[in-house]
PDB file of C-alpha atoms in Angstrom:
ATOM      1  CA  GLY E   1      32.191 107.681 -91.650  1.00 87.00           C
ATOM      2  CA  VAL E   2      29.561 110.107 -90.327  1.00 90.00           C
ATOM      3  CA  VAL E   3      27.382 108.100 -88.241  1.00 87.00           C
ATOM      4  CA  GLY E   4      24.572 109.187 -85.500  1.00 91.00           C
ATOM      5  CA  PRO E   5      24.094 108.871 -81.443  1.00 90.00           C
ATOM      6  CA  GLY E   6      25.338 105.667 -80.084  1.00 88.00           C
ATOM      7  CA  HIS E   7      22.269 105.898 -77.551  1.00 90.00           C
ATOM      8  CA  LEU E   8      19.883 105.427 -80.341  1.00 89.00           C
ATOM      9  CA  THR E   9      19.058 101.646 -81.452  1.00 86.00           C
ATOM     10  CA  ASN E  10      18.945 102.522 -85.818  1.00 85.00           C
ATOM     11  CA  PHE E  11      21.740 104.335 -85.617  1.00 90.00           C
ATOM     12  CA  ILE E  12      23.212 101.507 -83.595  1.00 89.00           C
ATOM     13  CA  ARG E  13      22.126  99.448 -86.373  1.00 85.00           C
ATOM     14  CA  ARG E  14      23.458 101.930 -89.592  1.00 86.00           C
ATOM     15  CA  GLY E  15      26.522 101.877 -87.775  1.00 87.00           C
ATOM     16  CA  ARG E  16      27.028  98.598 -86.988  1.00 89.00           C
ATOM     17  CA  GLY E  17      26.039  98.500 -90.775  1.00 87.00           C
ATOM     18  CA  PHE E  18      28.516 100.782 -91.996  1.00 87.00           C
ATOM     19  CA  ARG E  19      30.978  99.314 -90.488  1.00 87.00           C
ATOM     20  CA  GLN E  20      30.345  95.426 -91.705  1.00 91.00           C
ATOM     21  CA  ALA E  21      30.247  96.975 -94.886  1.00 88.00           C
ATOM     22  CA  LEU E  22      33.422  98.703 -94.943  1.00 87.00           C
ATOM     23  CA  PHE E  23      35.556  94.985 -93.560  1.00 90.00           C
ATOM     24  CA  GLU E  24      33.357  92.746 -96.506  1.00 93.00           C
ATOM     25  CA  HIS E  25      35.083  95.718 -98.595  1.00 89.00           C
ATOM     26  CA  GLY E  26      38.388  95.372 -97.668  1.00 89.00           C
ATOM     27  CA  VAL E  27      38.537  98.758 -96.326  1.00 85.00           C
ATOM     28  CA  SER E  28      40.660  99.860 -93.201  1.00 78.00           C
ATOM     29  CA  GLY E  29      41.817 102.406 -92.023  1.00 74.00           C
ATOM     30  CA  GLU E  30      38.663 104.838 -92.366  1.00 80.00           C
ATOM     31  CA  THR E  31      37.464 106.988 -89.983  1.00 85.00           C
ATOM     32  CA  VAL E  32      34.177 107.528 -88.286  1.00 88.00           C
ATOM     33  CA  MET E  33      33.029 109.415 -86.155  1.00 93.00           C
ATOM     34  CA  GLU E  34      30.104 109.956 -84.278  1.00 93.00           C
ATOM     35  CA  THR E  35      27.567 112.991 -84.127  1.00 95.00           C
ATOM     36  CA  ASP E  36      25.086 113.907 -82.465  1.00 96.00           C
ATOM     37  CA  LEU E  37      22.567 115.313 -85.558  1.00 96.00           C
ATOM     38  CA  SER E  38      23.132 118.819 -84.548  1.00 96.00           C
ATOM     39  CA  PRO E  39      23.827 121.452 -86.750  1.00 96.00           C
ATOM     40  CA  VAL E  40      26.854 122.719 -84.701  1.00 97.00           C
ATOM     41  CA  CYS E  41      28.478 118.354 -83.645  1.00 97.00           C
ATOM     42  CA  ASN E  42      27.709 118.250 -87.297  1.00 96.00           C
ATOM     43  CA  ARG E  43      30.571 121.241 -88.025  1.00 97.00           C
ATOM     44  CA  LEU E  44      33.208 119.560 -85.862  1.00 97.00           C
ATOM     45  CA  VAL E  45      33.358 116.827 -87.548  1.00 96.00           C
ATOM     46  CA  PHE E  46      32.629 118.179 -91.289  1.00 96.00           C
ATOM     47  CA  GLU E  47      35.735 119.991 -90.540  1.00 96.00           C
ATOM     48  CA  ALA E  48      37.556 117.305 -88.276  1.00 95.00           C
ATOM     49  CA  LEU E  49      36.843 114.237 -91.851  1.00 94.00           C
ATOM     50  CA  LEU E  50      38.253 117.479 -93.840  1.00 93.00           C
ATOM     51  CA  ARG E  51      41.426 117.638 -91.587  1.00 93.00           C
ATOM     52  CA  GLU E  52      42.037 113.919 -92.860  1.00 88.00           C
ATOM     53  CA  THR E  53      45.229 112.637 -94.244  1.00 78.00           C
ATOM     54  CA  PRO E  54      44.304 111.828 -96.952  1.00 84.00           C
ATOM     55  CA  GLN E  55      41.376 113.883 -97.190  1.00 87.00           C
ATOM     56  CA  PRO E  56      38.154 111.101 -97.463  1.00 91.00           C
ATOM     57  CA  ASP E  57      37.246 110.483-100.895  1.00 91.00           C
ATOM     58  CA  VAL E  58      33.635 108.397 -99.827  1.00 91.00           C
ATOM     59  CA  VAL E  59      31.468 110.344 -97.082  1.00 94.00           C
ATOM     60  CA  CYS E  60      28.205 108.582 -95.690  1.00 94.00           C
ATOM     61  CA  CYS E  61      25.588 110.507 -93.765  1.00 96.00           C
ATOM     62  CA  PRO E  62      23.716 108.456 -91.237  1.00 95.00           C
ATOM     63  CA  THR E  63      20.486 110.691 -92.373  1.00 96.00           C
ATOM     64  CA  ASP E  64      20.055 112.336 -95.887  1.00 97.00           C
ATOM     65  CA  LEU E  65      19.428 116.068 -93.684  1.00 97.00           C
ATOM     66  CA  VAL E  66      23.276 115.558 -92.509  1.00 97.00           C
ATOM     67  CA  ALA E  67      24.259 115.122 -95.825  1.00 98.00           C
ATOM     68  CA  LEU E  68      22.991 118.080 -97.113  1.00 98.00           C
ATOM     69  CA  GLU E  69      24.911 120.221 -94.603  1.00 97.00           C
ATOM     70  CA  PHE E  70      28.123 118.555 -95.480  1.00 97.00           C
ATOM     71  CA  LEU E  71      27.923 119.198 -99.102  1.00 98.00           C
ATOM     72  CA  ARG E  72      26.812 122.909 -97.668  1.00 97.00           C
ATOM     73  CA  PHE E  73      30.184 122.359 -95.713  1.00 97.00           C
ATOM     74  CA  LEU E  74      31.902 121.374 -98.925  1.00 97.00           C
ATOM     75  CA  ARG E  75      31.265 124.273-100.713  1.00 97.00           C
ATOM     76  CA  GLU E  76      31.687 126.896 -97.572  1.00 97.00           C
ATOM     77  CA  LYS E  77      35.506 125.126 -97.846  1.00 97.00           C
ATOM     78  CA  GLY E  78      35.931 125.604-101.931  1.00 97.00           C
ATOM     79  CA  LEU E  79      35.061 122.037-102.942  1.00 96.00           C
ATOM     80  CA  GLN E  80      33.086 119.850-105.036  1.00 96.00           C
ATOM     81  CA  PRO E  81      30.594 117.909-103.888  1.00 97.00           C
ATOM     82  CA  GLY E  82      30.066 114.403-106.093  1.00 95.00           C
ATOM     83  CA  THR E  83      33.201 115.865-107.876  1.00 94.00           C
ATOM     84  CA  ASP E  84      36.307 116.546-105.265  1.00 95.00           C
ATOM     85  CA  VAL E  85      34.499 114.214-101.396  1.00 95.00           C
ATOM     86  CA  ALA E  86      31.357 111.962-102.927  1.00 96.00           C
ATOM     87  CA  VAL E  87      28.562 111.779-100.386  1.00 97.00           C
ATOM     88  CA  THR E  88      25.800 109.452 -99.456  1.00 97.00           C
ATOM     89  CA  GLY E  89      22.371 110.221 -96.874  1.00 97.00           C
ATOM     90  CA  PHE E  90      20.244 107.754 -95.585  1.00 95.00           C
ATOM     91  CA  GLY E  91      16.320 108.281 -95.638  1.00 95.00           C
ATOM     92  CA  ASN E  92      15.959 109.849 -99.218  1.00 96.00           C
ATOM     93  CA  GLN E  93      14.484 112.038 -99.005  1.00 95.00           C
ATOM     94  CA  LEU E  94      12.724 114.020-101.491  1.00 94.00           C
ATOM     95  CA  VAL E  95      15.021 117.516-100.961  1.00 96.00           C
ATOM     96  CA  GLY E  96      17.904 114.842-102.266  1.00 96.00           C
ATOM     97  CA  GLU E  97      16.522 114.407-105.520  1.00 96.00           C
ATOM     98  CA  VAL E  98      16.053 118.532-106.389  1.00 96.00           C
ATOM     99  CA  VAL E  99      20.212 119.854-104.870  1.00 97.00           C
ATOM    100  CA  GLU E 100      22.716 120.021-106.682  1.00 96.00           C
ATOM    101  CA  PRO E 101      25.084 117.524-107.238  1.00 97.00           C
ATOM    102  CA  ALA E 102      21.205 114.868-105.859  1.00 98.00           C
ATOM    103  CA  LEU E 103      22.176 112.601-103.431  1.00 98.00           C
ATOM    104  CA  SER E 104      22.163 109.614-103.213  1.00 98.00           C
ATOM    105  CA  THR E 105      21.216 108.533-100.612  1.00 97.00           C
ATOM    106  CA  VAL E 106      20.115 104.462 -98.754  1.00 96.00           C
ATOM    107  CA  ASP E 107      15.887 104.073 -99.561  1.00 96.00           C
ATOM    108  CA  GLN E 108      14.266 102.739 -96.194  1.00 90.00           C
ATOM    109  CA  GLN E 109      11.136 101.679 -97.730  1.00 91.00           C
ATOM    110  CA  PRO E 110       9.461 104.377 -94.790  1.00 89.00           C
ATOM    111  CA  HIS E 111       5.115 103.130 -96.729  1.00 91.00           C
ATOM    112  CA  ARG E 112       5.901  98.985 -96.177  1.00 92.00           C
ATOM    113  CA  ILE E 113       7.445 100.578 -91.711  1.00 89.00           C
ATOM    114  CA  GLY E 114       3.894 101.758 -91.602  1.00 91.00           C
ATOM    115  CA  VAL E 115       2.753  99.519 -93.066  1.00 93.00           C
ATOM    116  CA  LEU E 116       3.759  96.029 -90.913  1.00 92.00           C
ATOM    117  CA  ALA E 117       3.962  99.023 -87.845  1.00 88.00           C
ATOM    118  CA  MET E 118      -0.213  99.796 -88.192  1.00 92.00           C
ATOM    119  CA  ASN E 119      -0.691  95.570 -88.488  1.00 91.00           C
ATOM    120  CA  LEU E 120       0.734  94.619 -85.696  1.00 89.00           C
ATOM    121  CA  LEU E 121      -1.034  97.607 -83.975  1.00 89.00           C
ATOM    122  CA  LEU E 122      -4.404  96.322 -84.538  1.00 92.00           C
ATOM    123  CA  ASP E 123      -3.265  92.893 -84.598  1.00 90.00           C
ATOM    124  CA  ALA E 124      -2.757  94.472 -80.274  1.00 89.00           C
ATOM    125  CA  ILE E 125      -5.992  96.031 -80.269  1.00 91.00           C
ATOM    126  CA  GLU E 126      -7.535  92.943 -81.871  1.00 93.00           C
ATOM    127  CA  ARG E 127      -6.047  90.623 -79.280  1.00 90.00           C
ATOM    128  CA  LYS E 128      -6.628  93.985 -76.223  1.00 87.00           C
ATOM    129  CA  THR E 129      -3.346  93.099 -75.758  1.00 84.00           C
ATOM    130  CA  PRO E 130       0.584  95.568 -76.038  1.00 80.00           C
ATOM    131  CA  PRO E 131       1.897  94.803 -79.661  1.00 75.00           C
ATOM    132  CA  PRO E 132       5.064  92.554 -79.005  1.00 74.00           C
ATOM    133  CA  ASP E 133       8.047  93.556 -78.374  1.00 82.00           C
ATOM    134  CA  VAL E 134       9.505  93.534 -82.152  1.00 81.00           C
ATOM    135  CA  VAL E 135      11.819  94.636 -83.890  1.00 79.00           C
ATOM    136  CA  LEU E 136      10.753  95.276 -88.042  1.00 78.00           C
ATOM    137  CA  ASN E 137      13.616  94.322 -91.066  1.00 82.00           C
ATOM    138  CA  VAL E 138      12.861  96.174 -94.062  1.00 88.00           C
ATOM    139  CA  GLU E 139      14.644  95.454 -96.720  1.00 90.00           C
ATOM    140  CA  THR E 140      17.141  99.320 -97.762  1.00 91.00           C
ATOM    141  CA  LYS E 141      18.334 100.500-101.478  1.00 94.00           C
ATOM    142  CA  PRO E 142      20.540 101.602-102.699  1.00 95.00           C
ATOM    143  CA  LEU E 143      20.005 104.824-104.985  1.00 96.00           C
ATOM    144  CA  LEU E 144      22.701 106.149-106.290  1.00 96.00           C
ATOM    145  CA  ARG E 145      22.454 109.946-107.494  1.00 97.00           C
ATOM    146  CA  ALA E 146      25.344 112.879-108.741  1.00 97.00           C
ATOM    147  CA  SER E 147      26.370 113.153-105.066  1.00 97.00           C
ATOM    148  CA  THR E 148      28.121 109.474-106.119  1.00 96.00           C
ATOM    149  CA  PRO E 149      29.871 109.346-109.468  1.00 90.00           C
ATOM    150  CA  PRO E 150      31.596 106.497-111.066  1.00 86.00           C
ATOM    151  CA  ARG E 151      35.131 106.440-109.751  1.00 76.00           C
ATOM    152  CA  SER E 152      37.719 105.149-112.331  1.00 68.00           C
TER     153      SER E 152
END
C-alpha cells in the first residue's frame, strides 16, 4: 500500500489504520511506501511497487487522486487496473465514479465533518473563546467499485 506524508496528522492516522487492518486480518510482509503526494514521488513509489516480487494484488492509495494516477500508471505498463492489480483510493471524489474502472474508495463524509466543525466554531464565537483543541472522529464508509473486483 501507499501512505501519505508522515508529517500530516490525517495521513499518520490513515497509515496507522491501514497497518492495523493488515495486522487484524493476518496479513504480514506487505510493502507500505510513503509518498509526499507529488506526481514525481507517486511515480517513483508506483515503480518500486511493481518491482516487488511477487507483484502486489492490491494497492491501497492515500487519496483518490493518487489512486487515479496509479490507474493511469498501470495502463502505461500494459496492466489492467482492477484485473491485474486492484486499486483503492480515499476520499470519494466524484471523478472516481466516472473513470474506468470505477474507483473503490473510502467516503470520509465531508458534509458531516463540515457540520461538526461549523458547530464548534459557532459555539466558540458565542462563548467568545477560542475553539477547543479537538479531534473530530467521523465514521468512514468503504465504497467498493470495479477497481476492486471480488477475488476467488
